[in-house]
Amino acid sequence: MIVAIVQARMSSSRLPGKVLKEILSKPMIGYFFERLRRAQRIDKILLATSINPENDPLCAYVESLGVSIFRGSEENVLERYYLAAQQYGASDVMRLTGDCPLIEPEFCDRLVDEYLKRGVDYACLGPTFAEGLDCEIMKFSTLEKCHHNAALASESEHVTRYIHTHKTEFNLYQMDNSEDHGHYRIVLDEPEDFEMLRTLFENYYGRLHPYARFFEVKGYLDSHPEIMNMNNHILRNEGLLKSLSNDQAIP
């Protein structure tokens, strides 16, 4: 069973409460689940958040959407994923983050198809896809190996970090885009991201086009560079870079 596990919590240091911030009277994570549910190759979707009480409103909202909840460690996200996958009997685990309100279900399905066809341990979208479309999938046994062998704080905080630092231990596949769209940023990490998305949704996506595929969003951004320029100065994977700069062995 392919289980999509979505990580999200309220205690973002750069934009607290970001996933419940509203645009057009809907929390951002509501748009995320609305889109992800259009994916055809996923058997189960669940939210994995922490036991911190400040996540209670997030859980209440996501449960109102009919999405299952798993609550675990605040900081050890890898453990949270492993226990969630174990509890729900996942044979394969797709990792997604709830700060991607324009996640593309078509790309998720294509990645699953390539992953299964190639019989690899792990597959992901490459950096030629826009930031905010991130998706990766792995065997449960791969996730289990990461959980058992992770030795650094960065490997427990970032679920698949162990895979990328021990590539020779796994059979990997990266799905690349036919064009390089890596400079498009449609993720929700910083205040500038929220303002960009608010402007995009209020002027295009939310009012005129209740479900737009990425290439349609891209076309709108191409014709409105003033919107795209609102947040494209922010470094990709800034959170990971910060984590690596403070890395240390797990106690």
PDB file of C-alpha atoms in Angstrom:
ATOM      1  CA  MET A   1       0.000   0.000   0.000  1.00  0.00           C
ATOM      2  CA  ILE A   2       1.360   3.394  -1.025  1.00  0.00           C
ATOM      3  CA  VAL A   3       0.848   5.832   1.841  1.00  0.00           C
ATOM      4  CA  ALA A   4       1.417   9.552   1.310  1.00  0.00           C
ATOM      5  CA  ILE A   5       2.627  11.023   4.599  1.00  0.00           C
ATOM      6  CA  VAL A   6       2.421  14.795   4.789  1.00  0.00           C
ATOM      7  CA  GLN A   7       4.519  16.580   7.386  1.00  0.00           C
ATOM      8  CA  ALA A   8       3.295  19.864   8.811  1.00  0.00           C
ATOM      9  CA  ARG A   9       3.307  21.690  12.118  1.00  0.00           C
ATOM     10  CA  MET A  10       2.455  25.105  13.478  1.00  0.00           C
ATOM     11  CA  SER A  11       5.855  26.038  14.936  1.00  0.00           C
ATOM     12  CA  SER A  12       7.652  27.202  11.803  1.00  0.00           C
ATOM     13  CA  SER A  13      10.456  29.568  12.843  1.00  0.00           C
ATOM     14  CA  ARG A  14      10.272  31.649   9.655  1.00  0.00           C
ATOM     15  CA  LEU A  15       6.488  31.841   9.299  1.00  0.00           C
ATOM     16  CA  PRO A  16       4.647  30.552  12.408  1.00  0.00           C
ATOM     17  CA  GLY A  17       1.282  28.937  11.748  1.00  0.00           C
ATOM     18  CA  LYS A  18       1.894  29.085   8.016  1.00  0.00           C
ATOM     19  CA  VAL A  19      -0.169  26.059   6.987  1.00  0.00           C
ATOM     20  CA  LEU A  20      -3.330  27.489   8.567  1.00  0.00           C
ATOM     21  CA  LYS A  21      -2.861  30.975   7.133  1.00  0.00           C
ATOM     22  CA  GLU A  22      -5.896  31.753   5.012  1.00  0.00           C
ATOM     23  CA  ILE A  23      -6.229  33.010   1.472  1.00  0.00           C
ATOM     24  CA  LEU A  24      -9.765  33.530   0.155  1.00  0.00           C
ATOM     25  CA  SER A  25     -11.130  32.129   3.446  1.00  0.00           C
ATOM     26  CA  LYS A  26      -9.357  28.770   3.108  1.00  0.00           C
ATOM     27  CA  PRO A  27      -6.262  27.606   5.036  1.00  0.00           C
ATOM     28  CA  MET A  28      -3.293  26.976   2.798  1.00  0.00           C
ATOM     29  CA  ILE A  29      -3.088  23.321   3.766  1.00  0.00           C
ATOM     30  CA  GLY A  30      -6.690  22.962   2.607  1.00  0.00           C
ATOM     31  CA  TYR A  31      -5.603  23.804  -0.946  1.00  0.00           C
ATOM     32  CA  PHE A  32      -2.800  21.262  -0.595  1.00  0.00           C
ATOM     33  CA  PHE A  33      -5.074  18.357   0.347  1.00  0.00           C
ATOM     34  CA  GLU A  34      -7.662  19.411  -2.237  1.00  0.00           C
ATOM     35  CA  ARG A  35      -5.036  18.999  -4.947  1.00  0.00           C
ATOM     36  CA  LEU A  36      -3.274  15.917  -3.556  1.00  0.00           C
ATOM     37  CA  ARG A  37      -6.552  13.995  -3.441  1.00  0.00           C
ATOM     38  CA  ARG A  38      -6.632  14.202  -7.232  1.00  0.00           C
ATOM     39  CA  ALA A  39      -3.625  11.868  -7.412  1.00  0.00           C
ATOM     40  CA  GLN A  40      -4.668   8.411  -8.640  1.00  0.00           C
ATOM     41  CA  ARG A  41      -1.672   6.321  -7.551  1.00  0.00           C
ATOM     42  CA  ILE A  42      -1.838   6.942  -3.801  1.00  0.00           C
ATOM     43  CA  ASP A  43      -3.768   4.499  -1.603  1.00  0.00           C
ATOM     44  CA  LYS A  44      -3.811   6.460   1.670  1.00  0.00           C
ATOM     45  CA  ILE A  45      -3.101  10.059   2.706  1.00  0.00           C
ATOM     46  CA  LEU A  46      -2.309  11.112   6.251  1.00  0.00           C
ATOM     47  CA  LEU A  47      -0.919  14.071   8.138  1.00  0.00           C
ATOM     48  CA  ALA A  48       2.079  13.441  10.410  1.00  0.00           C
ATOM     49  CA  THR A  49       2.479  16.218  12.946  1.00  0.00           C
ATOM     50  CA  SER A  50       3.850  16.449  16.463  1.00  0.00           C
ATOM     51  CA  ILE A  51       2.291  15.925  19.887  1.00  0.00           C
ATOM     52  CA  ASN A  52       2.854  19.615  20.694  1.00  0.00           C
ATOM     53  CA  PRO A  53      -0.555  21.052  21.778  1.00  0.00           C
ATOM     54  CA  GLU A  54      -0.131  24.024  19.450  1.00  0.00           C
ATOM     55  CA  ASN A  55      -0.806  21.590  16.589  1.00  0.00           C
ATOM     56  CA  ASP A  56      -4.305  20.817  17.937  1.00  0.00           C
ATOM     57  CA  PRO A  57      -6.000  23.391  15.632  1.00  0.00           C
ATOM     58  CA  LEU A  58      -4.120  21.955  12.645  1.00  0.00           C
ATOM     59  CA  CYS A  59      -5.264  18.430  13.511  1.00  0.00           C
ATOM     60  CA  ALA A  60      -8.854  19.574  14.015  1.00  0.00           C
ATOM     61  CA  TYR A  61      -8.943  21.251  10.611  1.00  0.00           C
ATOM     62  CA  VAL A  62      -7.284  18.373   8.747  1.00  0.00           C
ATOM     63  CA  GLU A  63      -9.568  15.837  10.431  1.00  0.00           C
ATOM     64  CA  SER A  64     -12.553  17.923   9.269  1.00  0.00           C
ATOM     65  CA  LEU A  65     -11.311  17.242   5.723  1.00  0.00           C
ATOM     66  CA  GLY A  66     -11.468  13.498   6.378  1.00  0.00           C
ATOM     67  CA  VAL A  67      -7.687  13.047   6.481  1.00  0.00           C
ATOM     68  CA  SER A  68      -6.112  10.669   9.018  1.00  0.00           C
ATOM     69  CA  ILE A  69      -3.705  12.019  11.642  1.00  0.00           C
ATOM     70  CA  PHE A  70      -0.532  10.650  13.226  1.00  0.00           C
ATOM     71  CA  ARG A  71       1.195  12.555  16.030  1.00  0.00           C
ATOM     72  CA  GLY A  72       4.757  11.916  17.098  1.00  0.00           C
ATOM     73  CA  SER A  73       8.053  13.621  17.886  1.00  0.00           C
ATOM     74  CA  GLU A  74       8.357  17.388  17.392  1.00  0.00           C
ATOM     75  CA  GLU A  75      11.998  17.369  16.276  1.00  0.00           C
ATOM     76  CA  ASN A  76      12.655  13.795  15.134  1.00  0.00           C
ATOM     77  CA  VAL A  77      10.631  13.885  11.921  1.00  0.00           C
ATOM     78  CA  LEU A  78      12.274  10.701  10.645  1.00  0.00           C
ATOM     79  CA  GLU A  79      10.959   8.782  13.655  1.00  0.00           C
ATOM     80  CA  ARG A  80       7.542  10.382  13.141  1.00  0.00           C
ATOM     81  CA  TYR A  81       7.475   9.103   9.560  1.00  0.00           C
ATOM     82  CA  TYR A  82       8.693   5.650  10.465  1.00  0.00           C
ATOM     83  CA  LEU A  83       6.103   5.131  13.208  1.00  0.00           C
ATOM     84  CA  ALA A  84       3.298   6.559  11.051  1.00  0.00           C
ATOM     85  CA  ALA A  85       4.201   4.272   8.132  1.00  0.00           C
ATOM     86  CA  GLN A  86       4.450   1.309  10.485  1.00  0.00           C
ATOM     87  CA  GLN A  87       1.066   2.022  12.078  1.00  0.00           C
ATOM     88  CA  TYR A  88      -0.715   2.292   8.727  1.00  0.00           C
ATOM     89  CA  GLY A  89       0.966  -0.733   7.159  1.00  0.00           C
ATOM     90  CA  ALA A  90       2.699   1.110   4.325  1.00  0.00           C
ATOM     91  CA  SER A  91       4.703  -0.923   1.840  1.00  0.00           C
ATOM     92  CA  ASP A  92       5.836   2.294   0.152  1.00  0.00           C
ATOM     93  CA  VAL A  93       5.944   5.809   1.584  1.00  0.00           C
ATOM     94  CA  MET A  94       5.529   9.054  -0.323  1.00  0.00           C
ATOM     95  CA  ARG A  95       6.914  12.064   1.522  1.00  0.00           C
ATOM     96  CA  LEU A  96       5.306  15.462   1.040  1.00  0.00           C
ATOM     97  CA  THR A  97       5.247  18.705   3.002  1.00  0.00           C
ATOM     98  CA  GLY A  98       2.106  20.663   3.799  1.00  0.00           C
ATOM     99  CA  ASP A  99       3.638  23.991   2.782  1.00  0.00           C
ATOM    100  CA  CYS A 100       3.162  23.255  -0.937  1.00  0.00           C
ATOM    101  CA  PRO A 101      -0.364  24.534  -1.686  1.00  0.00           C
ATOM    102  CA  LEU A 102       0.067  24.060  -5.436  1.00  0.00           C
ATOM    103  CA  ILE A 103       1.361  20.482  -5.312  1.00  0.00           C
ATOM    104  CA  GLU A 104       0.886  18.830  -8.722  1.00  0.00           C
ATOM    105  CA  PRO A 105      -0.933  15.456  -8.451  1.00  0.00           C
ATOM    106  CA  GLU A 106       0.033  14.569 -12.014  1.00  0.00           C
ATOM    107  CA  PHE A 107       3.720  14.726 -11.110  1.00  0.00           C
ATOM    108  CA  CYS A 108       3.099  12.627  -7.986  1.00  0.00           C
ATOM    109  CA  ASP A 109       1.435   9.949 -10.125  1.00  0.00           C
ATOM    110  CA  ARG A 110       4.204  10.039 -12.726  1.00  0.00           C
ATOM    111  CA  LEU A 111       6.814   9.602 -10.000  1.00  0.00           C
ATOM    112  CA  VAL A 112       4.967   6.593  -8.568  1.00  0.00           C
ATOM    113  CA  ASP A 113       4.811   4.997 -12.012  1.00  0.00           C
ATOM    114  CA  GLU A 114       8.543   5.489 -12.609  1.00  0.00           C
ATOM    115  CA  TYR A 115       9.390   4.255  -9.114  1.00  0.00           C
ATOM    116  CA  LEU A 116       7.377   1.057  -9.535  1.00  0.00           C
ATOM    117  CA  LYS A 117       8.548   0.448 -13.115  1.00  0.00           C
ATOM    118  CA  ARG A 118      12.196   0.770 -12.154  1.00  0.00           C
ATOM    119  CA  GLY A 119      11.927  -1.184  -8.888  1.00  0.00           C
ATOM    120  CA  VAL A 120      14.187   1.247  -7.020  1.00  0.00           C
ATOM    121  CA  ASP A 121      14.527   1.850  -3.280  1.00  0.00           C
ATOM    122  CA  TYR A 122      13.849   5.570  -3.567  1.00  0.00           C
ATOM    123  CA  ALA A 123      12.727   8.071  -6.207  1.00  0.00           C
ATOM    124  CA  CYS A 124      12.279  11.834  -6.199  1.00  0.00           C
ATOM    125  CA  LEU A 125      11.552  14.807  -8.414  1.00  0.00           C
ATOM    126  CA  GLY A 126      14.757  16.571  -9.409  1.00  0.00           C
ATOM    127  CA  PRO A 127      15.609  20.261  -8.912  1.00  0.00           C
ATOM    128  CA  THR A 128      14.458  21.016 -12.477  1.00  0.00           C
ATOM    129  CA  PHE A 129      10.912  21.010 -11.087  1.00  0.00           C
ATOM    130  CA  ALA A 130       9.605  24.167  -9.419  1.00  0.00           C
ATOM    131  CA  GLU A 131      10.165  24.557  -5.696  1.00  0.00           C
ATOM    132  CA  GLY A 132       6.858  23.704  -4.083  1.00  0.00           C
ATOM    133  CA  LEU A 133       6.180  20.610  -6.201  1.00  0.00           C
ATOM    134  CA  ASP A 134       8.573  18.463  -4.161  1.00  0.00           C
ATOM    135  CA  CYS A 135       7.692  14.788  -3.918  1.00  0.00           C
ATOM    136  CA  GLU A 136       9.658  11.643  -3.080  1.00  0.00           C
ATOM    137  CA  ILE A 137       8.790   7.990  -2.552  1.00  0.00           C
ATOM    138  CA  MET A 138      10.617   5.077  -0.950  1.00  0.00           C
ATOM    139  CA  LYS A 139      10.166   1.485   0.156  1.00  0.00           C
ATOM    140  CA  PHE A 140       9.191   1.060   3.785  1.00  0.00           C
ATOM    141  CA  SER A 141      12.401  -0.955   4.204  1.00  0.00           C
ATOM    142  CA  THR A 142      14.368   2.094   2.993  1.00  0.00           C
ATOM    143  CA  LEU A 143      12.654   4.337   5.533  1.00  0.00           C
ATOM    144  CA  GLU A 144      13.293   1.719   8.208  1.00  0.00           C
ATOM    145  CA  LYS A 145      16.995   1.616   7.355  1.00  0.00           C
ATOM    146  CA  CYS A 146      17.191   5.416   7.616  1.00  0.00           C
ATOM    147  CA  HIS A 147      15.468   5.308  10.988  1.00  0.00           C
ATOM    148  CA  HIS A 148      17.791   2.668  12.371  1.00  0.00           C
ATOM    149  CA  ASN A 149      21.035   4.156  11.013  1.00  0.00           C
ATOM    150  CA  ALA A 150      20.570   7.931  11.257  1.00  0.00           C
ATOM    151  CA  ALA A 151      23.367   9.382  13.385  1.00  0.00           C
ATOM    152  CA  LEU A 152      23.130  13.137  12.795  1.00  0.00           C
ATOM    153  CA  ALA A 153      20.528  15.672  13.861  1.00  0.00           C
ATOM    154  CA  SER A 154      20.042  16.675  10.202  1.00  0.00           C
ATOM    155  CA  GLU A 155      19.202  13.053   9.363  1.00  0.00           C
ATOM    156  CA  SER A 156      16.473  12.913  12.005  1.00  0.00           C
ATOM    157  CA  GLU A 157      15.053  16.335  11.125  1.00  0.00           C
ATOM    158  CA  HIS A 158      15.089  15.799   7.336  1.00  0.00           C
ATOM    159  CA  VAL A 159      13.511  12.434   6.560  1.00  0.00           C
ATOM    160  CA  THR A 160      15.527  11.429   3.498  1.00  0.00           C
ATOM    161  CA  ARG A 161      18.820  13.115   4.372  1.00  0.00           C
ATOM    162  CA  TYR A 162      20.420   9.748   5.250  1.00  0.00           C
ATOM    163  CA  ILE A 163      19.621   8.458   1.754  1.00  0.00           C
ATOM    164  CA  HIS A 164      21.341  11.407   0.082  1.00  0.00           C
ATOM    165  CA  THR A 165      24.463  11.097   2.245  1.00  0.00           C
ATOM    166  CA  HIS A 166      24.696   7.292   1.785  1.00  0.00           C
ATOM    167  CA  LYS A 167      23.806   6.944  -1.890  1.00  0.00           C
ATOM    168  CA  THR A 168      25.821   3.784  -2.424  1.00  0.00           C
ATOM    169  CA  GLU A 169      23.566   1.919   0.025  1.00  0.00           C
ATOM    170  CA  PHE A 170      20.445   2.417  -2.097  1.00  0.00           C
ATOM    171  CA  ASN A 171      19.160   2.052  -5.638  1.00  0.00           C
ATOM    172  CA  LEU A 172      18.028   5.594  -6.478  1.00  0.00           C
ATOM    173  CA  TYR A 173      16.137   7.330  -9.273  1.00  0.00           C
ATOM    174  CA  GLN A 174      15.671  11.054  -9.913  1.00  0.00           C
ATOM    175  CA  MET A 175      12.910  12.122 -12.291  1.00  0.00           C
ATOM    176  CA  ASP A 176      13.974  15.205 -14.215  1.00  0.00           C
ATOM    177  CA  ASN A 177      11.754  17.701 -15.966  1.00  0.00           C
ATOM    178  CA  SER A 178      11.871  18.223 -19.726  1.00  0.00           C
ATOM    179  CA  GLU A 179      12.584  21.923 -19.036  1.00  0.00           C
ATOM    180  CA  ASP A 180      14.334  23.584 -16.114  1.00  0.00           C
ATOM    181  CA  HIS A 181      11.648  25.172 -13.939  1.00  0.00           C
ATOM    182  CA  GLY A 182      13.816  25.261 -10.832  1.00  0.00           C
ATOM    183  CA  HIS A 183      13.633  29.066 -10.593  1.00  0.00           C
ATOM    184  CA  TYR A 184       9.870  29.045  -9.966  1.00  0.00           C
ATOM    185  CA  ARG A 185       9.086  29.283  -6.258  1.00  0.00           C
ATOM    186  CA  ILE A 186       5.541  28.384  -5.173  1.00  0.00           C
ATOM    187  CA  VAL A 187       6.240  27.154  -1.645  1.00  0.00           C
ATOM    188  CA  LEU A 188       5.168  28.676   1.698  1.00  0.00           C
ATOM    189  CA  ASP A 189       8.220  29.201   3.924  1.00  0.00           C
ATOM    190  CA  GLU A 190       8.672  32.942   4.332  1.00  0.00           C
ATOM    191  CA  PRO A 191       6.431  36.036   4.687  1.00  0.00           C
ATOM    192  CA  GLU A 192       7.324  36.964   1.088  1.00  0.00           C
ATOM    193  CA  ASP A 193       6.078  33.540  -0.053  1.00  0.00           C
ATOM    194  CA  PHE A 194       2.722  34.155   1.579  1.00  0.00           C
ATOM    195  CA  GLU A 195       2.363  37.557  -0.051  1.00  0.00           C
ATOM    196  CA  MET A 196       3.281  36.117  -3.438  1.00  0.00           C
ATOM    197  CA  LEU A 197       0.791  33.255  -3.070  1.00  0.00           C
ATOM    198  CA  ARG A 198      -1.921  35.578  -1.776  1.00  0.00           C
ATOM    199  CA  THR A 199      -1.476  37.793  -4.824  1.00  0.00           C
ATOM    200  CA  LEU A 200      -1.455  34.778  -7.162  1.00  0.00           C
ATOM    201  CA  PHE A 201      -4.559  33.201  -5.618  1.00  0.00           C
ATOM    202  CA  GLU A 202      -6.554  36.415  -5.373  1.00  0.00           C
ATOM    203  CA  ASN A 203      -5.813  37.423  -8.961  1.00  0.00           C
ATOM    204  CA  TYR A 204      -5.781  34.068 -10.719  1.00  0.00           C
ATOM    205  CA  TYR A 205      -5.925  30.677  -9.070  1.00  0.00           C
ATOM    206  CA  GLY A 206      -8.591  31.084  -6.420  1.00  0.00           C
ATOM    207  CA  ARG A 207     -11.014  33.351  -8.239  1.00  0.00           C
ATOM    208  CA  LEU A 208     -10.678  32.364 -11.875  1.00  0.00           C
ATOM    209  CA  HIS A 209      -9.389  28.821 -11.922  1.00  0.00           C
ATOM    210  CA  PRO A 210     -10.307  26.534  -8.982  1.00  0.00           C
ATOM    211  CA  TYR A 211      -7.918  23.821 -10.179  1.00  0.00           C
ATOM    212  CA  ALA A 212      -5.018  24.793 -12.404  1.00  0.00           C
ATOM    213  CA  ARG A 213      -2.199  22.499 -13.439  1.00  0.00           C
ATOM    214  CA  PHE A 214       1.335  23.736 -12.920  1.00  0.00           C
ATOM    215  CA  PHE A 215       1.925  24.694 -16.551  1.00  0.00           C
ATOM    216  CA  GLU A 216      -1.121  26.994 -16.328  1.00  0.00           C
ATOM    217  CA  VAL A 217       0.181  28.600 -13.126  1.00  0.00           C
ATOM    218  CA  LYS A 218       3.579  28.919 -14.792  1.00  0.00           C
ATOM    219  CA  GLY A 219       2.000  30.649 -17.780  1.00  0.00           C
ATOM    220  CA  TYR A 220       0.322  33.179 -15.524  1.00  0.00           C
ATOM    221  CA  LEU A 221       3.565  33.859 -13.646  1.00  0.00           C
ATOM    222  CA  ASP A 222       5.457  34.234 -16.926  1.00  0.00           C
ATOM    223  CA  SER A 223       3.021  36.942 -17.974  1.00  0.00           C
ATOM    224  CA  HIS A 224       3.099  38.590 -14.525  1.00  0.00           C
ATOM    225  CA  PRO A 225       6.807  38.707 -13.563  1.00  0.00           C
ATOM    226  CA  GLU A 226       6.045  41.274 -10.858  1.00  0.00           C
ATOM    227  CA  ILE A 227       4.308  38.478  -8.901  1.00  0.00           C
ATOM    228  CA  MET A 228       7.066  35.934  -9.492  1.00  0.00           C
ATOM    229  CA  ASN A 229       9.693  38.468  -8.407  1.00  0.00           C
ATOM    230  CA  MET A 230       8.074  38.877  -4.992  1.00  0.00           C
ATOM    231  CA  ASN A 231       9.893  35.850  -3.559  1.00  0.00           C
ATOM    232  CA  ASN A 232      12.365  34.459  -6.099  1.00  0.00           C
ATOM    233  CA  HIS A 233      15.343  35.960  -4.228  1.00  0.00           C
ATOM    234  CA  ILE A 234      14.954  33.342  -1.451  1.00  0.00           C
ATOM    235  CA  LEU A 235      17.396  30.430  -1.482  1.00  0.00           C
ATOM    236  CA  ARG A 236      15.997  27.005  -2.319  1.00  0.00           C
ATOM    237  CA  ASN A 237      16.061  24.541   0.627  1.00  0.00           C
ATOM    238  CA  GLU A 238      17.061  27.293   3.022  1.00  0.00           C
ATOM    239  CA  GLY A 239      15.812  25.253   5.996  1.00  0.00           C
ATOM    240  CA  LEU A 240      18.070  22.321   5.135  1.00  0.00           C
ATOM    241  CA  LEU A 241      21.086  24.592   4.691  1.00  0.00           C
ATOM    242  CA  LYS A 242      20.453  26.102   8.122  1.00  0.00           C
ATOM    243  CA  SER A 243      20.114  22.642   9.652  1.00  0.00           C
ATOM    244  CA  LEU A 244      23.403  21.486   8.126  1.00  0.00           C
ATOM    245  CA  SER A 245      25.246  24.547   9.423  1.00  0.00           C
ATOM    246  CA  ASN A 246      24.269  23.534  12.991  1.00  0.00           C
ATOM    247  CA  ASP A 247      24.565  19.787  12.542  1.00  0.00           C
ATOM    248  CA  GLN A 248      25.675  17.477  15.342  1.00  0.00           C
ATOM    249  CA  ALA A 249      25.554  13.849  16.343  1.00  0.00           C
ATOM    250  CA  ILE A 250      22.280  12.563  17.817  1.00  0.00           C
ATOM    251  CA  PRO A 251      22.751  12.251  21.618  1.00  0.00           C
TER     252      PRO A 251
END
